[in-house]
Amino acid sequence: RKPTMAQSLRDQFAGAEDDDTLNKRANNYYGSQVPGYDERCLHGGPPPSEVAASGVHAATVECLFHMVELNNRGVLEARRRGLNPHDTKDMIVRQELGYLMEFWRPRMPMVTPTTWKMVLSSGVDACANADHNMARYNVRIASMLLGLADHGWDGWHRIITTTTGVPPDLKRHNRWMAQTQTDLGLILFFKDQIPCHCFDTLAHLALQKPQQRKCAYCGIQDDHTKILSCKSCKSVAYCSRDHQAADWPAHKPSCLFVKRHRRESR
């Protein structure tokens, strides 16, 4: 049976005794009630034997564990410094990006063209169990691993730190992040990514609900008629004029960049 991550992560927080305990509990975790969902399906990921031999499952569980810790510490630090939600998110994203690059640097021998698919498969399982935050962690790791597999550590580092233009693979990474901001968006993202039919019903149900947006300032999710896009760039949305005004100093550079890029592309 395929290895899983979300319960392994919780067991690490709970102080599980050993790896066998982690694996036994993880293998008994998933039992999704989503119609048409097969908990035994690999969702396009590599076979369990390949994953076990590479050691990437254990490495990814460790990576997830530290990402959660990093985010929690970031939130506490932001509160101590009195940062607004946008600056808090920006700080955590930069810290997380740096952590991911340094975590996988000595583990590059584990990174293959299928490693990211294993991580994405675990994200599908988490999403099916309504653990959307865990699923987003998996998406972020999978995106990084795909970039590392395609370009190597040095090449991917140059791409994500570039200050001139936006390379195609960085656009792909940014697109994944944007598509998975809301819970409904996350479901539809997985539906498009996996070759199986496990999310067909879930995606169908998601499409029956009103389109969701996420406030770029406070993070609240709601009907797209209540959270409106920035009229200037249409790339972010806000739940109120107050939050749009509060976010403007941080949003202004990207807003002007998007407008200029669109004007030049015509």
Short mmCIF file of the C-alpha atoms (twelve columns), coordinates in Angstrom:
data_MODEL
# 
_entry.id   MODEL 
# 
loop_
_atom_site.group_PDB 
_atom_site.id 
_atom_site.type_symbol 
_atom_site.label_atom_id 
_atom_site.label_alt_id 
_atom_site.label_comp_id 
_atom_site.label_asym_id 
_atom_site.label_seq_id 
_atom_site.Cartn_x 
_atom_site.Cartn_y 
_atom_site.Cartn_z 
_atom_site.pdbx_PDB_model_num 
ATOM 1   C CA . ARG A 1   0.000   0.000  0.000   1 
ATOM 2   C CA . LYS A 2   1.229   3.477  -0.758  1 
ATOM 3   C CA . PRO A 3   2.823   5.534  2.045   1 
ATOM 4   C CA . THR A 4   1.005   8.581  3.341   1 
ATOM 5   C CA . MET A 5   2.201   11.762 5.018   1 
ATOM 6   C CA . ALA A 6   -0.459  13.701 6.864   1 
ATOM 7   C CA . GLN A 7   -0.876  11.255 9.728   1 
ATOM 8   C CA . SER A 8   2.885   10.695 9.852   1 
ATOM 9   C CA . LEU A 9   3.257   14.415 10.444  1 
ATOM 10  C CA . ARG A 10  0.710   14.395 13.253  1 
ATOM 11  C CA . ASP A 11  2.459   11.436 14.852  1 
ATOM 12  C CA . GLN A 12  5.731   13.323 14.845  1 
ATOM 13  C CA . PHE A 13  4.050   16.103 16.801  1 
ATOM 14  C CA . ALA A 14  2.568   13.491 19.158  1 
ATOM 15  C CA . GLY A 15  5.963   11.840 19.717  1 
ATOM 16  C CA . ALA A 16  5.563   8.520  17.916  1 
ATOM 17  C CA . GLU A 17  8.099   5.961  19.132  1 
ATOM 18  C CA . ASP A 18  9.722   4.878  15.868  1 
ATOM 19  C CA . ASP A 19  9.431   4.713  12.100  1 
ATOM 20  C CA . ASP A 20  7.412   1.474  12.229  1 
ATOM 21  C CA . THR A 21  4.814   3.208  14.388  1 
ATOM 22  C CA . LEU A 22  4.667   6.099  11.950  1 
ATOM 23  C CA . ASN A 23  4.218   3.807  8.969   1 
ATOM 24  C CA . LYS A 24  1.573   1.613  10.604  1 
ATOM 25  C CA . ARG A 25  -0.491  4.593  11.708  1 
ATOM 26  C CA . ALA A 26  -0.043  6.320  8.361   1 
ATOM 27  C CA . ASN A 27  -1.191  3.265  6.416   1 
ATOM 28  C CA . ASN A 28  -4.409  3.127  8.456   1 
ATOM 29  C CA . TYR A 29  -5.196  6.819  8.161   1 
ATOM 30  C CA . TYR A 30  -6.914  7.377  4.848   1 
ATOM 31  C CA . GLY A 31  -10.456 6.162  4.385   1 
ATOM 32  C CA . SER A 32  -12.056 8.879  2.320   1 
ATOM 33  C CA . GLN A 33  -15.831 9.124  1.976   1 
ATOM 34  C CA . VAL A 34  -15.596 10.955 -1.361  1 
ATOM 35  C CA . PRO A 35  -17.774 9.100  -3.931  1 
ATOM 36  C CA . GLY A 36  -15.650 7.433  -6.602  1 
ATOM 37  C CA . TYR A 37  -12.436 7.997  -4.661  1 
ATOM 38  C CA . ASP A 38  -10.032 5.025  -4.440  1 
ATOM 39  C CA . GLU A 39  -7.766  5.324  -1.419  1 
ATOM 40  C CA . ARG A 40  -5.443  2.693  -2.931  1 
ATOM 41  C CA . CYS A 41  -4.933  4.704  -6.128  1 
ATOM 42  C CA . LEU A 42  -1.494  6.235  -6.715  1 
ATOM 43  C CA . HIS A 43  -2.963  9.240  -8.586  1 
ATOM 44  C CA . GLY A 44  -0.101  9.101  -11.087 1 
ATOM 45  C CA . GLY A 45  2.600   8.770  -8.451  1 
ATOM 46  C CA . PRO A 46  5.411   6.165  -8.479  1 
ATOM 47  C CA . PRO A 47  4.855   2.656  -7.022  1 
ATOM 48  C CA . PRO A 48  5.355   2.241  -3.246  1 
ATOM 49  C CA . SER A 49  8.437   0.065  -3.758  1 
ATOM 50  C CA . GLU A 50  10.198  2.881  -5.617  1 
ATOM 51  C CA . VAL A 51  9.224   5.422  -2.965  1 
ATOM 52  C CA . ALA A 52  10.410  3.208  -0.097  1 
ATOM 53  C CA . ALA A 53  13.743  2.466  -1.790  1 
ATOM 54  C CA . SER A 54  14.497  6.142  -2.423  1 
ATOM 55  C CA . GLY A 55  13.832  7.315  1.139   1 
ATOM 56  C CA . VAL A 56  11.970  10.326 -0.252  1 
ATOM 57  C CA . HIS A 57  8.818   9.606  1.783   1 
ATOM 58  C CA . ALA A 58  10.659  9.956  5.102   1 
ATOM 59  C CA . ALA A 59  12.454  13.064 3.807   1 
ATOM 60  C CA . THR A 60  9.184   14.669 2.736   1 
ATOM 61  C CA . VAL A 61  7.528   13.945 6.093   1 
ATOM 62  C CA . GLU A 62  10.479  15.646 7.775   1 
ATOM 63  C CA . CYS A 63  10.184  18.559 5.349   1 
ATOM 64  C CA . LEU A 64  6.457   18.929 6.060   1 
ATOM 65  C CA . PHE A 65  7.055   18.809 9.803   1 
ATOM 66  C CA . HIS A 66  9.562   21.651 9.657   1 
ATOM 67  C CA . MET A 67  7.417   23.694 7.245   1 
ATOM 68  C CA . VAL A 68  4.543   23.627 9.730   1 
ATOM 69  C CA . GLU A 69  6.911   24.626 12.533  1 
ATOM 70  C CA . LEU A 70  8.373   27.389 10.371  1 
ATOM 71  C CA . ASN A 71  4.932   28.782 9.579   1 
ATOM 72  C CA . ASN A 72  3.872   28.683 13.228  1 
ATOM 73  C CA . ARG A 73  7.033   30.496 14.306  1 
ATOM 74  C CA . GLY A 74  6.510   33.012 11.520  1 
ATOM 75  C CA . VAL A 75  2.998   33.817 12.711  1 
ATOM 76  C CA . LEU A 76  4.226   34.314 16.283  1 
ATOM 77  C CA . GLU A 77  7.089   36.514 15.092  1 
ATOM 78  C CA . ALA A 78  4.711   38.586 12.967  1 
ATOM 79  C CA . ARG A 79  2.413   39.144 15.946  1 
ATOM 80  C CA . ARG A 80  5.363   40.183 18.082  1 
ATOM 81  C CA . ARG A 81  6.478   42.664 15.409  1 
ATOM 82  C CA . GLY A 82  2.939   43.902 14.763  1 
ATOM 83  C CA . LEU A 83  2.993   43.030 11.055  1 
ATOM 84  C CA . ASN A 84  -0.167  43.233 8.972   1 
ATOM 85  C CA . PRO A 85  -1.498  40.030 7.275   1 
ATOM 86  C CA . HIS A 86  0.095   40.812 3.888   1 
ATOM 87  C CA . ASP A 87  3.561   41.420 5.353   1 
ATOM 88  C CA . THR A 88  3.160   38.326 7.514   1 
ATOM 89  C CA . LYS A 89  2.416   36.201 4.464   1 
ATOM 90  C CA . ASP A 90  5.287   37.738 2.503   1 
ATOM 91  C CA . MET A 91  7.736   37.052 5.341   1 
ATOM 92  C CA . ILE A 92  6.599   33.440 5.750   1 
ATOM 93  C CA . VAL A 93  6.700   32.754 1.993   1 
ATOM 94  C CA . ARG A 94  10.285  34.029 1.758   1 
ATOM 95  C CA . GLN A 95  11.343  32.023 4.818   1 
ATOM 96  C CA . GLU A 96  9.640   28.894 3.482   1 
ATOM 97  C CA . LEU A 97  11.213  29.254 0.042   1 
ATOM 98  C CA . GLY A 98  14.672  29.565 1.544   1 
ATOM 99  C CA . TYR A 99  14.046  26.603 3.831   1 
ATOM 100 C CA . LEU A 100 12.856  24.356 0.990   1 
ATOM 101 C CA . MET A 101 15.908  25.113 -1.132  1 
ATOM 102 C CA . GLU A 102 18.324  24.423 1.723   1 
ATOM 103 C CA . PHE A 103 16.440  21.295 2.855   1 
ATOM 104 C CA . TRP A 104 16.608  19.613 -0.565  1 
ATOM 105 C CA . ARG A 105 20.130  20.761 -1.451  1 
ATOM 106 C CA . PRO A 106 21.908  17.813 0.267   1 
ATOM 107 C CA . ARG A 107 19.076  15.474 -0.779  1 
ATOM 108 C CA . MET A 108 19.284  16.125 -4.510  1 
ATOM 109 C CA . PRO A 109 20.171  12.444 -5.218  1 
ATOM 110 C CA . MET A 110 16.599  11.642 -4.095  1 
ATOM 111 C CA . VAL A 111 15.074  14.080 -6.573  1 
ATOM 112 C CA . THR A 112 13.975  12.302 -9.752  1 
ATOM 113 C CA . PRO A 113 11.407  13.105 -12.463 1 
ATOM 114 C CA . THR A 114 8.788   11.177 -10.426 1 
ATOM 115 C CA . THR A 115 9.531   12.477 -6.905  1 
ATOM 116 C CA . TRP A 116 7.183   15.445 -7.224  1 
ATOM 117 C CA . LYS A 117 4.382   13.128 -8.377  1 
ATOM 118 C CA . MET A 118 4.643   11.125 -5.150  1 
ATOM 119 C CA . VAL A 119 4.331   14.309 -3.083  1 
ATOM 120 C CA . LEU A 120 1.414   15.535 -5.195  1 
ATOM 121 C CA . SER A 121 -0.293  12.152 -4.757  1 
ATOM 122 C CA . SER A 122 -0.117  12.566 -0.984  1 
ATOM 123 C CA . GLY A 123 -1.610  16.030 -1.398  1 
ATOM 124 C CA . VAL A 124 -4.549  14.483 -3.264  1 
ATOM 125 C CA . ASP A 125 -5.160  12.139 -0.315  1 
ATOM 126 C CA . ALA A 126 -5.029  15.014 2.150   1 
ATOM 127 C CA . CYS A 127 -7.441  17.098 0.069   1 
ATOM 128 C CA . ALA A 128 -9.876  14.174 -0.189  1 
ATOM 129 C CA . ASN A 129 -9.931  14.114 3.607   1 
ATOM 130 C CA . ALA A 130 -10.602 17.879 3.710   1 
ATOM 131 C CA . ASP A 131 -7.115  18.558 5.090   1 
ATOM 132 C CA . HIS A 132 -6.667  21.451 2.680   1 
ATOM 133 C CA . ASN A 133 -3.779  23.140 4.446   1 
ATOM 134 C CA . MET A 134 -1.758  19.911 4.414   1 
ATOM 135 C CA . ALA A 135 -2.612  19.500 0.734   1 
ATOM 136 C CA . ARG A 136 -1.249  22.995 0.033   1 
ATOM 137 C CA . TYR A 137 2.019   22.131 1.770   1 
ATOM 138 C CA . ASN A 138 2.293   19.135 -0.561  1 
ATOM 139 C CA . VAL A 139 1.604   21.289 -3.617  1 
ATOM 140 C CA . ARG A 140 4.356   23.737 -2.644  1 
ATOM 141 C CA . ILE A 141 6.874   20.946 -2.067  1 
ATOM 142 C CA . ALA A 142 5.853   19.177 -5.295  1 
ATOM 143 C CA . SER A 143 6.300   22.374 -7.297  1 
ATOM 144 C CA . MET A 144 9.778   22.890 -5.859  1 
ATOM 145 C CA . LEU A 145 10.741  19.268 -6.554  1 
ATOM 146 C CA . LEU A 146 9.539   19.554 -10.149 1 
ATOM 147 C CA . GLY A 147 11.717  22.624 -10.635 1 
ATOM 148 C CA . LEU A 148 14.696  20.903 -8.999  1 
ATOM 149 C CA . ALA A 149 14.240  17.788 -11.153 1 
ATOM 150 C CA . ASP A 150 14.071  19.819 -14.362 1 
ATOM 151 C CA . HIS A 151 16.870  22.302 -13.685 1 
ATOM 152 C CA . GLY A 152 19.046  20.985 -10.847 1 
ATOM 153 C CA . TRP A 153 19.620  22.941 -7.625  1 
ATOM 154 C CA . ASP A 154 21.712  25.758 -9.117  1 
ATOM 155 C CA . GLY A 155 19.453  26.192 -12.138 1 
ATOM 156 C CA . TRP A 156 16.250  26.298 -10.108 1 
ATOM 157 C CA . HIS A 157 17.819  28.690 -7.602  1 
ATOM 158 C CA . ARG A 158 18.682  31.080 -10.446 1 
ATOM 159 C CA . ILE A 159 15.122  30.869 -11.768 1 
ATOM 160 C CA . ILE A 160 13.343  31.622 -8.490  1 
ATOM 161 C CA . THR A 161 15.715  34.452 -7.578  1 
ATOM 162 C CA . THR A 162 15.716  36.155 -10.986 1 
ATOM 163 C CA . THR A 163 14.949  39.856 -11.038 1 
ATOM 164 C CA . THR A 164 14.578  40.190 -14.820 1 
ATOM 165 C CA . GLY A 165 11.375  38.885 -16.336 1 
ATOM 166 C CA . VAL A 166 9.464   35.761 -15.283 1 
ATOM 167 C CA . PRO A 167 10.831  32.465 -16.699 1 
ATOM 168 C CA . PRO A 168 8.191   29.925 -17.882 1 
ATOM 169 C CA . ASP A 169 8.803   27.486 -15.010 1 
ATOM 170 C CA . LEU A 170 8.479   30.273 -12.452 1 
ATOM 171 C CA . LYS A 171 5.191   31.241 -14.104 1 
ATOM 172 C CA . ARG A 172 4.111   27.622 -13.674 1 
ATOM 173 C CA . HIS A 173 5.076   27.695 -9.991  1 
ATOM 174 C CA . ASN A 174 3.215   30.987 -9.448  1 
ATOM 175 C CA . ARG A 175 0.195   29.633 -11.312 1 
ATOM 176 C CA . TRP A 176 0.055   26.565 -9.053  1 
ATOM 177 C CA . MET A 177 0.198   28.798 -5.988  1 
ATOM 178 C CA . ALA A 178 -2.593  31.025 -7.323  1 
ATOM 179 C CA . GLN A 179 -4.820  28.113 -8.359  1 
ATOM 180 C CA . THR A 180 -4.661  26.469 -4.924  1 
ATOM 181 C CA . GLN A 181 -5.374  29.517 -2.750  1 
ATOM 182 C CA . THR A 182 -9.016  28.533 -2.138  1 
ATOM 183 C CA . ASP A 183 -10.322 25.110 -1.143  1 
ATOM 184 C CA . LEU A 184 -12.437 24.836 -4.307  1 
ATOM 185 C CA . GLY A 185 -9.480  25.897 -6.409  1 
ATOM 186 C CA . LEU A 186 -7.371  23.214 -4.742  1 
ATOM 187 C CA . ILE A 187 -9.901  20.505 -5.663  1 
ATOM 188 C CA . LEU A 188 -10.056 21.627 -9.290  1 
ATOM 189 C CA . PHE A 189 -6.259  21.859 -9.445  1 
ATOM 190 C CA . PHE A 190 -5.874  18.236 -8.373  1 
ATOM 191 C CA . LYS A 191 -8.596  17.157 -10.788 1 
ATOM 192 C CA . ASP A 192 -6.533  18.628 -13.653 1 
ATOM 193 C CA . GLN A 193 -3.231  17.214 -12.417 1 
ATOM 194 C CA . ILE A 194 -4.040  13.550 -11.754 1 
ATOM 195 C CA . PRO A 195 -4.556  10.984 -14.536 1 
ATOM 196 C CA . CYS A 196 -7.150  8.959  -12.566 1 
ATOM 197 C CA . HIS A 197 -10.856 9.656  -11.985 1 
ATOM 198 C CA . CYS A 198 -10.704 9.848  -8.178  1 
ATOM 199 C CA . PHE A 199 -11.651 13.534 -8.083  1 
ATOM 200 C CA . ASP A 200 -14.290 13.509 -10.823 1 
ATOM 201 C CA . THR A 201 -17.225 13.557 -8.400  1 
ATOM 202 C CA . LEU A 202 -15.560 15.945 -5.963  1 
ATOM 203 C CA . ALA A 203 -14.719 18.376 -8.780  1 
ATOM 204 C CA . HIS A 204 -18.280 18.112 -10.136 1 
ATOM 205 C CA . LEU A 205 -19.671 19.003 -6.696  1 
ATOM 206 C CA . ALA A 206 -17.176 21.859 -6.363  1 
ATOM 207 C CA . LEU A 207 -18.301 23.332 -9.673  1 
ATOM 208 C CA . GLN A 208 -21.896 23.431 -8.415  1 
ATOM 209 C CA . LYS A 209 -20.848 25.894 -5.698  1 
ATOM 210 C CA . PRO A 210 -20.316 29.617 -6.286  1 
ATOM 211 C CA . GLN A 211 -16.820 30.495 -7.420  1 
ATOM 212 C CA . GLN A 212 -14.615 31.393 -4.475  1 
ATOM 213 C CA . ARG A 213 -12.014 34.085 -4.031  1 
ATOM 214 C CA . LYS A 214 -9.569  34.748 -1.229  1 
ATOM 215 C CA . CYS A 215 -8.864  38.149 0.275   1 
ATOM 216 C CA . ALA A 216 -5.220  39.033 -0.374  1 
ATOM 217 C CA . TYR A 217 -5.044  40.905 2.929   1 
ATOM 218 C CA . CYS A 218 -6.773  38.762 5.570   1 
ATOM 219 C CA . GLY A 219 -7.050  35.414 3.750   1 
ATOM 220 C CA . ILE A 220 -10.793 34.910 4.218   1 
ATOM 221 C CA . GLN A 221 -12.516 32.805 1.514   1 
ATOM 222 C CA . ASP A 222 -16.001 33.643 0.246   1 
ATOM 223 C CA . ASP A 223 -18.308 33.856 -2.755  1 
ATOM 224 C CA . HIS A 224 -16.671 35.755 -5.643  1 
ATOM 225 C CA . THR A 225 -19.535 38.265 -5.522  1 
ATOM 226 C CA . LYS A 226 -18.447 39.284 -2.016  1 
ATOM 227 C CA . ILE A 227 -14.671 39.313 -2.556  1 
ATOM 228 C CA . LEU A 228 -13.959 41.577 -5.506  1 
ATOM 229 C CA . SER A 229 -10.866 41.784 -7.711  1 
ATOM 230 C CA . CYS A 230 -8.598  44.797 -7.869  1 
ATOM 231 C CA . LYS A 231 -10.044 46.808 -10.770 1 
ATOM 232 C CA . SER A 232 -6.615  47.853 -11.931 1 
ATOM 233 C CA . CYS A 233 -4.741  44.533 -12.299 1 
ATOM 234 C CA . LYS A 234 -7.439  41.907 -11.606 1 
ATOM 235 C CA . SER A 235 -4.738  39.659 -10.101 1 
ATOM 236 C CA . VAL A 236 -5.787  39.922 -6.429  1 
ATOM 237 C CA . ALA A 237 -9.087  40.330 -4.582  1 
ATOM 238 C CA . TYR A 238 -10.294 41.879 -1.333  1 
ATOM 239 C CA . CYS A 239 -13.208 41.396 1.025   1 
ATOM 240 C CA . SER A 240 -13.562 45.134 1.722   1 
ATOM 241 C CA . ARG A 241 -12.329 48.546 0.645   1 
ATOM 242 C CA . ASP A 242 -10.602 48.930 4.011   1 
ATOM 243 C CA . HIS A 243 -8.496  45.832 3.398   1 
ATOM 244 C CA . GLN A 244 -7.721  46.937 -0.156  1 
ATOM 245 C CA . ALA A 245 -6.533  50.314 1.140   1 
ATOM 246 C CA . ALA A 246 -4.484  48.678 3.906   1 
ATOM 247 C CA . ASP A 247 -2.819  46.358 1.383   1 
ATOM 248 C CA . TRP A 248 -2.120  49.011 -1.255  1 
ATOM 249 C CA . PRO A 249 1.467   49.893 -0.175  1 
ATOM 250 C CA . ALA A 250 2.431   46.215 -0.536  1 
ATOM 251 C CA . HIS A 251 0.308   45.527 -3.626  1 
ATOM 252 C CA . LYS A 252 1.198   48.687 -5.583  1 
ATOM 253 C CA . PRO A 253 4.508   47.461 -7.169  1 
ATOM 254 C CA . SER A 254 3.011   44.202 -8.493  1 
ATOM 255 C CA . CYS A 255 -0.185  45.988 -9.581  1 
ATOM 256 C CA . LEU A 256 1.747   48.494 -11.680 1 
ATOM 257 C CA . PHE A 257 3.970   45.721 -13.073 1 
ATOM 258 C CA . VAL A 258 0.971   43.631 -14.200 1 
ATOM 259 C CA . LYS A 259 -0.674  46.647 -15.839 1 
ATOM 260 C CA . ARG A 260 2.530   47.566 -17.669 1 
ATOM 261 C CA . HIS A 261 3.140   43.973 -18.791 1 
ATOM 262 C CA . ARG A 262 -0.385  43.655 -20.176 1 
ATOM 263 C CA . ARG A 263 -0.107  46.973 -21.992 1 
ATOM 264 C CA . GLU A 264 3.212   45.946 -23.591 1 
ATOM 265 C CA . SER A 265 1.824   42.527 -24.587 1 
ATOM 266 C CA . ARG A 266 -0.989  43.995 -26.683 1 
# 
